[in-house]
Short mmCIF file of C-alpha atoms in Angstrom, two decimals:
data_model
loop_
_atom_site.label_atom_id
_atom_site.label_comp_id
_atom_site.label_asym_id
_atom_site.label_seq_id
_atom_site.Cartn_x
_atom_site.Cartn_y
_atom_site.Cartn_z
CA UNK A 11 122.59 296.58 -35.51
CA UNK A 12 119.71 296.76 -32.69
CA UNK A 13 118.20 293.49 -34.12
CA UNK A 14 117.70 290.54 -31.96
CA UNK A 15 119.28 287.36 -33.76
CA UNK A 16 120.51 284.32 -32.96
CA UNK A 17 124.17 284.60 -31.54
CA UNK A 18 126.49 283.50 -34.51
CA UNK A 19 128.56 280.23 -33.47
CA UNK A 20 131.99 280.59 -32.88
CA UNK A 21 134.19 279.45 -36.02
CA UNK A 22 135.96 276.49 -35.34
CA UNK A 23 139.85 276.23 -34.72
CA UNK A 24 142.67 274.85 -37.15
CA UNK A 25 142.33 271.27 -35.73
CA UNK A 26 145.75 269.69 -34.66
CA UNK A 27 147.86 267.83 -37.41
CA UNK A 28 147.26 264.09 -36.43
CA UNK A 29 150.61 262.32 -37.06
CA UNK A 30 150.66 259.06 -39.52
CA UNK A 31 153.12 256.21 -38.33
CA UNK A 32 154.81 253.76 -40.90
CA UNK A 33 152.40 251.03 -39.01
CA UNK A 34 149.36 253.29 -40.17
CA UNK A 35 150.95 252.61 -43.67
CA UNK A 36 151.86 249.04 -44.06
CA UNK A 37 148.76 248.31 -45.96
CA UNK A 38 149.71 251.05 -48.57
CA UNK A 39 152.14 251.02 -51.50
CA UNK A 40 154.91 253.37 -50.91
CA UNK A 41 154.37 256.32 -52.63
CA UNK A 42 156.66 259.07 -54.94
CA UNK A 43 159.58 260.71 -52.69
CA UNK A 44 158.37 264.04 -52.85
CA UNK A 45 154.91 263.38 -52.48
CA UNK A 46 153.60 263.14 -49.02
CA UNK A 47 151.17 261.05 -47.01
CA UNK A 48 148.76 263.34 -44.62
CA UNK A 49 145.09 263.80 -43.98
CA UNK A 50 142.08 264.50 -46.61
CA UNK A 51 140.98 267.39 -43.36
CA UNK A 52 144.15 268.67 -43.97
CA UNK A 53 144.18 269.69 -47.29
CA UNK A 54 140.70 270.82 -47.44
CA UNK A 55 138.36 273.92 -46.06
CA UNK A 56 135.96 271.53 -44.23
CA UNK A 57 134.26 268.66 -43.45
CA UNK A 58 131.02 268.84 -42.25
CA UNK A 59 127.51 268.61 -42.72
CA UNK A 60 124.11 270.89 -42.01
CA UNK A 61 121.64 270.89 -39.16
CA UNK A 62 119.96 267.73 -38.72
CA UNK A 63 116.52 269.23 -38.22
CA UNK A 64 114.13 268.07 -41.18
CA UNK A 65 112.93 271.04 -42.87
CA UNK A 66 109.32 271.25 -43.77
CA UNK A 67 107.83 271.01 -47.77
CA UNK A 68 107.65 274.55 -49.15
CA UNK A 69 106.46 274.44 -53.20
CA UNK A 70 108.68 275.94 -56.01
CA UNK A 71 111.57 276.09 -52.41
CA UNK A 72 115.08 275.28 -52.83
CA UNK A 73 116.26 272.11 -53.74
CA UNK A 74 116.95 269.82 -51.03
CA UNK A 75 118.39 266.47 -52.19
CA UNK A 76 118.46 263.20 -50.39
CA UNK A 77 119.82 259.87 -51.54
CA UNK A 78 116.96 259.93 -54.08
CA UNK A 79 118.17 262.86 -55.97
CA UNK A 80 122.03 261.13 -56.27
CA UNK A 81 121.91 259.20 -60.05
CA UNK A 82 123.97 256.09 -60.19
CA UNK A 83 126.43 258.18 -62.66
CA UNK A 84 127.44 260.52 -59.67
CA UNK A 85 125.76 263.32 -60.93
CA UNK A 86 122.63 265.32 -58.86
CA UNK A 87 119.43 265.52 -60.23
CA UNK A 88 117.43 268.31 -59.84
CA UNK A 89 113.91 267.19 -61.95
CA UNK A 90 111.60 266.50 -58.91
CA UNK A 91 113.49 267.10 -55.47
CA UNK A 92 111.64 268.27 -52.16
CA UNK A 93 112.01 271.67 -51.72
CA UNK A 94 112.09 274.27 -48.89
CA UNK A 95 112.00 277.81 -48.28
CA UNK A 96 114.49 280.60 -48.20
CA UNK A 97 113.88 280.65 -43.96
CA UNK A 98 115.00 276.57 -43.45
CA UNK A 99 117.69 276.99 -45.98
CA UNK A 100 119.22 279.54 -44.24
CA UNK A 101 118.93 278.00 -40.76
CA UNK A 102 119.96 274.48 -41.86
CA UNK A 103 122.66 275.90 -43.99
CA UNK A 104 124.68 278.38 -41.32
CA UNK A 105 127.37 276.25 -40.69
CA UNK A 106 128.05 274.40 -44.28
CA UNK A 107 126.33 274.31 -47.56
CA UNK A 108 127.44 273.21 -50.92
CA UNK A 109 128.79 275.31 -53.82
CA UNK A 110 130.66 274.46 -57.36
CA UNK A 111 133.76 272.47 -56.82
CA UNK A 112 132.10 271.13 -53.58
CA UNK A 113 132.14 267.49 -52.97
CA UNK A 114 129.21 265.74 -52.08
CA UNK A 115 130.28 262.45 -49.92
CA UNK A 116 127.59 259.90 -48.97
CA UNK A 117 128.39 259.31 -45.41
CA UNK A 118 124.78 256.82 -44.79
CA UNK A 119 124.06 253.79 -46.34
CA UNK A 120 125.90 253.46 -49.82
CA UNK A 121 129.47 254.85 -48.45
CA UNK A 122 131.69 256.94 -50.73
CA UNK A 123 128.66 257.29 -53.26
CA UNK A 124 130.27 260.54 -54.11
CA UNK A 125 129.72 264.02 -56.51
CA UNK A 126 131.31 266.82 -57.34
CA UNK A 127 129.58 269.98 -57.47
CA UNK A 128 129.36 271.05 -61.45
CA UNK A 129 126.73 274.02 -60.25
CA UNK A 130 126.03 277.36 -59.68
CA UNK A 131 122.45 276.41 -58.21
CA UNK A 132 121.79 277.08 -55.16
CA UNK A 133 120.54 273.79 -53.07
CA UNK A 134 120.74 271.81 -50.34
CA UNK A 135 121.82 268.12 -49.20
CA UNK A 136 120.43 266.17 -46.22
CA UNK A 137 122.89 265.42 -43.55
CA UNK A 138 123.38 261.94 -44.80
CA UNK A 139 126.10 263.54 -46.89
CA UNK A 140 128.97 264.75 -45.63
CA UNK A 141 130.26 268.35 -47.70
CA UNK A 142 134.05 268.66 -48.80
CA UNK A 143 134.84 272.06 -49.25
CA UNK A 144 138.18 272.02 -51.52
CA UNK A 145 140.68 274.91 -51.98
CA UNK A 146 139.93 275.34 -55.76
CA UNK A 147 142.85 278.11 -55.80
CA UNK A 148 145.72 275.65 -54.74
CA UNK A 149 144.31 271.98 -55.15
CA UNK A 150 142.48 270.21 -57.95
CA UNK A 151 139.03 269.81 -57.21
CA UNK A 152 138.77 266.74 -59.85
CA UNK A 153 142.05 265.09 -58.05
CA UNK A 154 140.51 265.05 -54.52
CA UNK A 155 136.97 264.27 -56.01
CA UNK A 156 138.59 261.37 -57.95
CA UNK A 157 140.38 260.12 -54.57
CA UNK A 158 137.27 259.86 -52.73
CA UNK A 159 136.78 256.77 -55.18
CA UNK A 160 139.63 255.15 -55.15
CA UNK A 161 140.71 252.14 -53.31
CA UNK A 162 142.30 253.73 -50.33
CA UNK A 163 139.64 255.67 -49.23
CA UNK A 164 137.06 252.53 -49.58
CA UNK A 165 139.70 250.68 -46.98
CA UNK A 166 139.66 253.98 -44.91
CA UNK A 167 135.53 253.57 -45.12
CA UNK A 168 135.91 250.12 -43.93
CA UNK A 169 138.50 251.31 -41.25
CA UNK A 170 136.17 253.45 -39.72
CA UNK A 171 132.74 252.67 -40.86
CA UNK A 172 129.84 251.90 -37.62
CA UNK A 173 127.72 248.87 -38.46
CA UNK A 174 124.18 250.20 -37.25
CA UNK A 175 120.95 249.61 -38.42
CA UNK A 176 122.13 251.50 -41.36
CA UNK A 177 125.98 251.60 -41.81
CA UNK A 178 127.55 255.39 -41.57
CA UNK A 179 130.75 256.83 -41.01
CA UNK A 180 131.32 260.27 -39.33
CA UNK A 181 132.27 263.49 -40.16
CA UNK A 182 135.46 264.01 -37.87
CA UNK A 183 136.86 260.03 -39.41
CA UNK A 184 136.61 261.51 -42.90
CA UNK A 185 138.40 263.93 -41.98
CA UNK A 186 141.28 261.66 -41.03
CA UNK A 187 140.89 259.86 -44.00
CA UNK A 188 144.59 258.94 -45.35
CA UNK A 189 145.87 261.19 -48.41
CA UNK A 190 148.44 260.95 -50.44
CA UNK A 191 149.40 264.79 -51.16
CA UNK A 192 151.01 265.96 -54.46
CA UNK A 193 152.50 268.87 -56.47
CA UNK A 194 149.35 270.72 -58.40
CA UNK A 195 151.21 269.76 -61.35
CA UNK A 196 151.15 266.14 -60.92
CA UNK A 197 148.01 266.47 -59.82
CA UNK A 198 146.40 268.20 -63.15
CA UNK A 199 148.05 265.42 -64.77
CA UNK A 200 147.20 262.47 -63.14
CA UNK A 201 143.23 264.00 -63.63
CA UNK A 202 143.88 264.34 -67.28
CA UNK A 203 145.47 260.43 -67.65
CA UNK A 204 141.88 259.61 -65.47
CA UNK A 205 139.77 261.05 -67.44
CA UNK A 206 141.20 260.16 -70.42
CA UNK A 207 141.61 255.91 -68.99
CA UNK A 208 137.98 255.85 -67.01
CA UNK A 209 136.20 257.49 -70.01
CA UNK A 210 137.02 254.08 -72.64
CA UNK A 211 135.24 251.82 -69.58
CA UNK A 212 132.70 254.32 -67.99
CA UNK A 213 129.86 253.71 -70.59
CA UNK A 214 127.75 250.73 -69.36
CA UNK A 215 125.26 251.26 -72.29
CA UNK A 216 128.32 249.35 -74.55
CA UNK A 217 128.58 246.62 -71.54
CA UNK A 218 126.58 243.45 -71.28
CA UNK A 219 126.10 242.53 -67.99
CA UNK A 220 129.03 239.86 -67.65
CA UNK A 221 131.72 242.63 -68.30
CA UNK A 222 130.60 245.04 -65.87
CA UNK A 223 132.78 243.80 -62.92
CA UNK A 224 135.34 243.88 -65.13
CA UNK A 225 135.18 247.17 -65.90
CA UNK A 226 134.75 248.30 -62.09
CA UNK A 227 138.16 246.07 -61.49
CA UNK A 228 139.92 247.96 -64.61
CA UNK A 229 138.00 251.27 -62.93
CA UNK A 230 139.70 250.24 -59.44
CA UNK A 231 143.45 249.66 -60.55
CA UNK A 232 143.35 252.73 -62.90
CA UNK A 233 142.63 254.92 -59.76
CA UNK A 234 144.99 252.98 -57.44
CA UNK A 235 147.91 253.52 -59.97
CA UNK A 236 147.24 257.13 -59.85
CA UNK A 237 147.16 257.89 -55.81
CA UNK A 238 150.13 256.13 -55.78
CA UNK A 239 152.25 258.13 -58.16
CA UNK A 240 152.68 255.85 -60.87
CA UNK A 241 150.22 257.25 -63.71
CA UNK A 242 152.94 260.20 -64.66
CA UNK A 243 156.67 260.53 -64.44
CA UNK A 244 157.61 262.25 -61.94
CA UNK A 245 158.99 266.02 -62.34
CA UNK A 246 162.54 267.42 -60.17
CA UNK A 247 161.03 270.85 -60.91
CA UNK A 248 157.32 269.92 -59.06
CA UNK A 249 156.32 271.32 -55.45
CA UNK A 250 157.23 269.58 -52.95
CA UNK A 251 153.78 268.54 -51.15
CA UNK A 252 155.14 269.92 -48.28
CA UNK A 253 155.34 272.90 -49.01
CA UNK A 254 151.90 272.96 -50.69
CA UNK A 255 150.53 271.96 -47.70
CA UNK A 256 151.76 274.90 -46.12
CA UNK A 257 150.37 276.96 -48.58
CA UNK A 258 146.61 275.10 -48.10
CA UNK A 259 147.35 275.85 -44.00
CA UNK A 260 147.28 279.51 -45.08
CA UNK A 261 144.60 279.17 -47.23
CA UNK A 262 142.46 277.70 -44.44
CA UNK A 263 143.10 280.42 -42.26
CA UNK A 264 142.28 283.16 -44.41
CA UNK A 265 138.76 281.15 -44.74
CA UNK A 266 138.40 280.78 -40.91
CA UNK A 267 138.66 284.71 -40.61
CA UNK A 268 136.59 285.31 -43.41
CA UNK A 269 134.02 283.24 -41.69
CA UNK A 270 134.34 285.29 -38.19
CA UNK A 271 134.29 288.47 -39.89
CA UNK A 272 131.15 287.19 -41.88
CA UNK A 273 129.23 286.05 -38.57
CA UNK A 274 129.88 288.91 -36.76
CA UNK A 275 127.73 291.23 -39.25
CA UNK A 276 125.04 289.37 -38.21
CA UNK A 277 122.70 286.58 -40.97
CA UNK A 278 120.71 288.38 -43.68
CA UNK A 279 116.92 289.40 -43.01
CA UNK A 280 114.95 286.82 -45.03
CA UNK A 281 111.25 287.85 -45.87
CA UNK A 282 108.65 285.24 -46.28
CA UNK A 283 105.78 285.93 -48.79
#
């Protein structure tokens, strides 16, 4: 358009299907036949993060959360974050930023201190978190989001966690993250059996202090049960996860494109007051 920009980064490529051995899976009980064991990359948009550049203070900004702004509940809280101004959020935010059905995954520190986007809002999160963009359209949001708490994924942390200073896992070993895939079906189920088990332990207020690692043990075997197929009978009539994961190959695609096509226009002209 005659403007000089920034040249938009090339959108990334479908990244090649990494294959998962019966030796990757001896740890793991065996799950449903027609469910399927793949990757959590591979069922989502994207993993990633924003720019690591530390964005300056700007008053009555956009909301830009750190591990301060994550309550212990899993939910954000928005009553006194830093904020920043339209300019940083749209530099730090051109290659990821978080929307509604988003999931937030805390990749620094506290591991797998996870949320899922319940917002229209628009805000930010530092690049200690890692952003899980899910496919809304052909995957539960809830079922992935509930995943990222189970069991299996806090042995995948340990698999690939780095033992620093500060303990942190990266973006691309989330992404290969074992995950046990499922028809839509079961997977609205199993959420609704969740919900309706976690909710009768998930109210510490009603807890003394001596019961409370009970109720994280009950918490754990609830969510084990249900990534490995036993929470709901299982269904003839259900998808086979392979060929939803066909259909969330497709899906990614389309979003790829839709990102090109979006980058070549060019970023929007932000004014500063």
């Amino acid at each position: 358009m005659g403007r000089k920009t920034r040249r938009p980064t090339k959108p990334s490529k479908l990244k090649e299907s990494i294959s998962i051995s019966n030796v990757d899976l001896e740890k793991y009980i065996e799950i449903p036949k027609k469910w399927l064991w793949t990757r959590l990359g591979e069922t989502v948009f994207k993993v990633g993060d924003i720019d690591h550049k530390m964005p300056r203070d700007y008053p009555n900004g956009i909301p830009y959360l750190s591990t301060g702004n994550i309550n212990q509940d899993g939910t954000l809280d928005f009553s006194n974050p830093k904020t920043i101004s339209e300019k940083d959020y749209s530099n730090l935010s051109s290659k990821i930023k978080p929307i509604k059905n988003d999931i937030i995954f805390q990749r620094y520190g506290t591991i797998g201190r996870n949320v899922l986007v319940m917002t229209d809002n628009k805000f930010l999160v530092s690049y200690s978190y890692a952003i899980i963009k899910t496919i809304p359209i052909i995957m539960n949001e809830k079922f992935l989001f509930l995943f990222t708490l189970s069991p299996v994924v806090k042995s995948e942390i340990e698999k690939y966690i780095v033992q620093t200073t500060q303990a942190n896992i990266g973006i691309s070993s989330i992404e290969r993250f074992f995950f046990p895939l499922c028809s839509i079906q079961e997977q609205e189920m199993i959420v609704k059996e969740l919900e309706k088990s976690l909710s009768q332990i998930d109210n510490p207020e009603k807890t003394i202090e001596s019961e409370l690692k009970k109720s994280e043990a009950l918490r754990q075997s609830i969510l084990k049960k249900a990534f490995e197929g036993k929470l709901v009978s299982q269904d003839p009539n259900d998808e086979p996860a392979a060929e939803l994961l066909k259909r969330i190959q497709s899906e990614k695609e389309k979003y790829l494109k839709a990102q090109k096509q979006q980058k070549k226009k060019g970023p929007k002209r932000v004014l500063q007051a």
